[in-house]
């Protein structure tokens, strides 16, 4: 980036104006540090963001191999970028957890939306709460295919008991983007509900994550 005028160099702009004044590409260029003989780090950052349709959230979806396809990105930089994307995801999720409310399905859907709506395969998770409705954490139960994830109610209950949960919320995604429940979704919800009751647990909701949309069994009076 030495070829850039000093006033346009991300490092200098950071020192002078602060991080909040920098563009997404400039912040990414600081992480990349260097480019190639033909491209500055800023050019390289812009190319990566172009592959993400200019949306930083899509950075999380780029695979390690996709980063390596960019000239100027080697194994170390690719790993650093994947690590940064994962950290940003976890930071965002941690900050949202304070607004997570058991009896407000939209807050739970918002919490998991960015994590699950981009997934290309169907995954099933459990979110766990204590008797005072405080969030105790979550667990990935199963990962499946584009259209199906086998659900093990016993594994869900085991994770709930390990966390000393009293209430739980089942969560899974539909890679198609349509969160409407299938017949199988309705059947497994009833199975989980009945099994939870036998163990002294309460299935508070089952939320299906689509593309910026969700379906709550509780909101639709199925639970």
Short mmCIF file of C-alpha atoms in Angstrom, two decimals:
data_model
loop_
_atom_site.label_atom_id
_atom_site.label_comp_id
_atom_site.label_asym_id
_atom_site.label_seq_id
_atom_site.Cartn_x
_atom_site.Cartn_y
_atom_site.Cartn_z
CA UNK A 1 0.00 0.00 0.00
CA UNK A 2 3.07 2.21 -0.15
CA UNK A 3 2.10 3.22 -3.69
CA UNK A 4 -1.06 4.86 -2.36
CA UNK A 5 -1.00 8.52 -1.28
CA UNK A 6 -0.48 8.65 2.48
CA UNK A 7 -3.95 10.15 2.99
CA UNK A 8 -5.49 7.09 1.31
CA UNK A 9 -3.56 4.39 3.16
CA UNK A 10 -5.83 2.43 5.54
CA UNK A 11 -3.25 2.41 8.35
CA UNK A 12 -2.80 6.18 8.23
CA UNK A 13 -6.53 6.77 7.91
CA UNK A 14 -7.08 4.51 10.93
CA UNK A 15 -4.60 6.52 13.02
CA UNK A 16 -6.08 9.83 11.92
CA UNK A 17 -9.82 9.09 11.77
CA UNK A 18 -10.37 5.90 13.78
CA UNK A 19 -11.73 2.50 12.76
CA UNK A 20 -15.32 3.67 12.40
CA UNK A 21 -14.34 6.01 9.53
CA UNK A 22 -12.86 3.23 7.40
CA UNK A 23 -14.73 1.34 4.71
CA UNK A 24 -15.18 -2.42 4.85
CA UNK A 25 -12.47 -2.80 2.21
CA UNK A 26 -10.04 -0.63 4.16
CA UNK A 27 -10.57 -2.62 7.36
CA UNK A 28 -10.08 -5.86 5.45
CA UNK A 29 -6.93 -4.46 3.79
CA UNK A 30 -5.42 -3.79 7.23
CA UNK A 31 -5.91 -7.46 8.07
CA UNK A 32 -4.48 -8.61 4.73
CA UNK A 33 -1.43 -6.29 5.14
CA UNK A 34 -0.04 -7.03 1.68
CA UNK A 35 -1.28 -7.68 -1.83
CA UNK A 36 0.61 -8.73 -4.96
CA UNK A 37 2.83 -6.97 -7.48
CA UNK A 38 -0.27 -6.07 -9.47
CA UNK A 39 -2.72 -5.49 -6.60
CA UNK A 40 -2.50 -3.49 -3.40
CA UNK A 41 -3.96 -4.99 -0.23
CA UNK A 42 -6.87 -2.59 -0.73
CA UNK A 43 -7.48 -3.90 -4.27
CA UNK A 44 -7.35 -7.46 -2.98
CA UNK A 45 -9.82 -6.61 -0.22
CA UNK A 46 -12.19 -5.09 -2.77
CA UNK A 47 -11.98 -8.21 -4.93
CA UNK A 48 -12.84 -10.44 -1.98
CA UNK A 49 -15.79 -8.24 -1.03
CA UNK A 50 -16.98 -8.27 -4.65
CA UNK A 51 -17.23 -12.06 -4.39
CA UNK A 52 -19.35 -11.48 -1.28
CA UNK A 53 -21.66 -9.14 -3.21
CA UNK A 54 -20.27 -6.33 -1.07
CA UNK A 55 -21.83 -7.81 2.06
CA UNK A 56 -19.44 -8.51 4.93
CA UNK A 57 -21.82 -11.12 6.31
CA UNK A 58 -21.14 -13.24 3.23
CA UNK A 59 -17.46 -13.33 4.15
CA UNK A 60 -18.37 -16.04 6.64
CA UNK A 61 -19.70 -18.21 3.81
CA UNK A 62 -16.53 -18.20 1.71
CA UNK A 63 -14.63 -21.44 2.16
CA UNK A 64 -10.93 -21.77 2.83
CA UNK A 65 -10.50 -22.98 -0.76
CA UNK A 66 -12.40 -19.99 -2.16
CA UNK A 67 -10.06 -17.61 -0.35
CA UNK A 68 -7.08 -19.46 -1.84
CA UNK A 69 -8.47 -18.82 -5.33
CA UNK A 70 -7.58 -15.15 -4.93
CA UNK A 71 -4.08 -14.32 -6.10
CA UNK A 72 -2.28 -12.93 -3.08
CA UNK A 73 -4.11 -15.14 -0.59
CA UNK A 74 -2.01 -18.03 0.66
CA UNK A 75 -2.79 -20.64 3.34
CA UNK A 76 -1.89 -18.34 6.25
CA UNK A 77 -4.04 -15.43 5.07
CA UNK A 78 -6.90 -17.79 4.21
CA UNK A 79 -6.81 -19.22 7.73
CA UNK A 80 -6.66 -15.72 9.23
CA UNK A 81 -9.68 -14.62 7.21
CA UNK A 82 -11.68 -17.69 8.21
CA UNK A 83 -10.71 -17.12 11.85
CA UNK A 84 -11.76 -13.47 11.71
CA UNK A 85 -15.08 -14.38 10.08
CA UNK A 86 -15.74 -16.95 12.81
CA UNK A 87 -14.77 -14.51 15.58
CA UNK A 88 -17.08 -11.83 14.19
CA UNK A 89 -19.90 -14.37 14.07
CA UNK A 90 -19.30 -15.38 17.68
CA UNK A 91 -19.02 -11.77 18.89
CA UNK A 92 -22.30 -10.88 17.20
CA UNK A 93 -23.98 -13.97 18.64
CA UNK A 94 -22.70 -13.24 22.15
CA UNK A 95 -23.98 -9.67 22.06
CA UNK A 96 -27.40 -10.83 20.84
CA UNK A 97 -27.71 -13.43 23.60
CA UNK A 98 -28.50 -10.71 26.13
CA UNK A 99 -31.69 -9.89 24.21
CA UNK A 100 -32.70 -13.52 23.85
CA UNK A 101 -36.08 -14.08 25.53
CA UNK A 102 -37.69 -17.51 25.82
CA UNK A 103 -41.28 -16.33 25.34
CA UNK A 104 -40.38 -14.09 22.38
CA UNK A 105 -39.83 -16.33 19.32
CA UNK A 106 -38.60 -13.42 17.21
CA UNK A 107 -35.68 -12.81 19.58
CA UNK A 108 -34.62 -16.45 19.29
CA UNK A 109 -35.02 -16.40 15.51
CA UNK A 110 -32.94 -13.21 15.29
CA UNK A 111 -30.25 -14.80 17.43
CA UNK A 112 -29.83 -17.76 15.07
CA UNK A 113 -30.80 -16.15 11.76
CA UNK A 114 -27.37 -15.19 10.43
CA UNK A 115 -25.79 -18.39 11.68
CA UNK A 116 -28.32 -20.68 10.00
CA UNK A 117 -29.89 -18.95 7.02
CA UNK A 118 -26.70 -19.28 4.95
CA UNK A 119 -26.16 -22.96 5.69
CA UNK A 120 -26.29 -25.16 2.61
CA UNK A 121 -27.23 -28.21 4.66
CA UNK A 122 -30.02 -28.71 7.15
CA UNK A 123 -28.92 -28.64 10.78
CA UNK A 124 -30.81 -29.25 14.01
CA UNK A 125 -29.98 -27.48 17.25
CA UNK A 126 -31.28 -27.16 20.78
CA UNK A 127 -31.34 -23.97 22.87
CA UNK A 128 -31.63 -24.46 26.61
CA UNK A 129 -33.15 -22.40 29.43
CA UNK A 130 -33.46 -22.70 33.20
CA UNK A 131 -36.60 -22.38 35.33
CA UNK A 132 -36.27 -18.57 35.29
CA UNK A 133 -36.10 -18.58 31.47
CA UNK A 134 -32.41 -17.67 31.47
CA UNK A 135 -30.44 -18.82 28.44
CA UNK A 136 -27.98 -21.60 29.29
CA UNK A 137 -26.47 -22.09 25.84
CA UNK A 138 -27.10 -24.28 22.84
CA UNK A 139 -25.84 -27.42 21.13
CA UNK A 140 -25.67 -28.67 17.57
CA UNK A 141 -27.52 -31.99 17.56
CA UNK A 142 -27.23 -33.14 13.95
CA UNK A 143 -26.06 -31.97 10.52
CA UNK A 144 -27.79 -33.41 7.49
CA UNK A 145 -28.19 -32.83 3.77
CA UNK A 146 -29.70 -30.09 1.65
CA UNK A 147 -33.22 -31.18 2.52
CA UNK A 148 -33.03 -33.42 5.58
CA UNK A 149 -31.36 -33.78 8.97
CA UNK A 150 -32.00 -36.86 11.07
CA UNK A 151 -33.09 -35.76 14.53
CA UNK A 152 -32.21 -37.72 17.64
CA UNK A 153 -34.56 -36.64 20.44
CA UNK A 154 -32.45 -38.60 22.94
CA UNK A 155 -29.34 -36.59 22.04
CA UNK A 156 -31.33 -33.38 22.39
CA UNK A 157 -32.56 -34.45 25.83
CA UNK A 158 -29.07 -35.56 26.87
CA UNK A 159 -27.64 -32.13 26.06
CA UNK A 160 -30.51 -30.46 27.91
CA UNK A 161 -29.90 -32.53 31.04
CA UNK A 162 -26.15 -31.89 30.92
CA UNK A 163 -26.88 -28.16 30.99
CA UNK A 164 -29.44 -28.60 33.81
CA UNK A 165 -32.09 -27.11 31.56
CA UNK A 166 -35.79 -27.11 32.39
CA UNK A 167 -37.03 -25.75 29.07
CA UNK A 168 -35.72 -26.13 25.56
CA UNK A 169 -36.30 -24.76 22.09
CA UNK A 170 -35.73 -26.93 19.03
CA UNK A 171 -34.23 -25.03 16.10
CA UNK A 172 -33.47 -26.06 12.57
CA UNK A 173 -33.05 -24.41 9.19
CA UNK A 174 -34.49 -24.90 5.73
CA UNK A 175 -31.75 -24.24 3.13
CA UNK A 176 -34.50 -23.59 0.57
CA UNK A 177 -35.23 -20.35 2.42
CA UNK A 178 -38.89 -21.28 3.03
CA UNK A 179 -39.43 -21.83 6.78
CA UNK A 180 -42.82 -23.48 6.41
CA UNK A 181 -42.95 -26.78 8.35
CA UNK A 182 -43.10 -30.12 6.58
CA UNK A 183 -45.16 -33.07 7.75
CA UNK A 184 -41.95 -34.55 9.18
CA UNK A 185 -41.25 -31.30 11.09
CA UNK A 186 -44.66 -31.47 12.72
CA UNK A 187 -44.25 -35.14 13.59
CA UNK A 188 -40.80 -34.74 15.17
CA UNK A 189 -42.06 -31.74 17.16
CA UNK A 190 -44.78 -33.87 18.70
CA UNK A 191 -42.27 -36.66 19.42
CA UNK A 192 -39.90 -34.25 21.15
CA UNK A 193 -42.74 -32.68 23.13
CA UNK A 194 -43.92 -36.03 24.46
CA UNK A 195 -40.41 -37.24 25.26
CA UNK A 196 -39.52 -34.01 27.03
CA UNK A 197 -42.59 -34.28 29.26
CA UNK A 198 -41.55 -37.77 30.36
CA UNK A 199 -38.20 -36.33 31.51
CA UNK A 200 -39.70 -33.33 33.29
CA UNK A 201 -38.63 -30.96 30.51
CA UNK A 202 -40.72 -28.50 28.51
CA UNK A 203 -40.45 -28.00 24.77
CA UNK A 204 -41.16 -24.27 24.70
CA UNK A 205 -40.97 -23.86 20.92
CA UNK A 206 -39.69 -25.25 17.66
CA UNK A 207 -38.36 -22.55 15.36
CA UNK A 208 -37.53 -23.08 11.69
CA UNK A 209 -35.09 -20.62 10.16
CA UNK A 210 -35.52 -19.65 6.50
CA UNK A 211 -33.95 -16.82 4.54
CA UNK A 212 -34.67 -13.78 6.72
CA UNK A 213 -37.91 -15.49 7.74
CA UNK A 214 -38.81 -17.92 10.46
CA UNK A 215 -41.66 -20.15 11.56
CA UNK A 216 -42.50 -20.57 15.24
CA UNK A 217 -44.65 -23.51 16.32
CA UNK A 218 -45.57 -21.53 19.43
CA UNK A 219 -46.69 -18.45 17.49
CA UNK A 220 -48.77 -20.68 15.24
CA UNK A 221 -50.37 -22.40 18.24
CA UNK A 222 -49.03 -25.85 17.38
CA UNK A 223 -47.28 -25.98 20.76
#
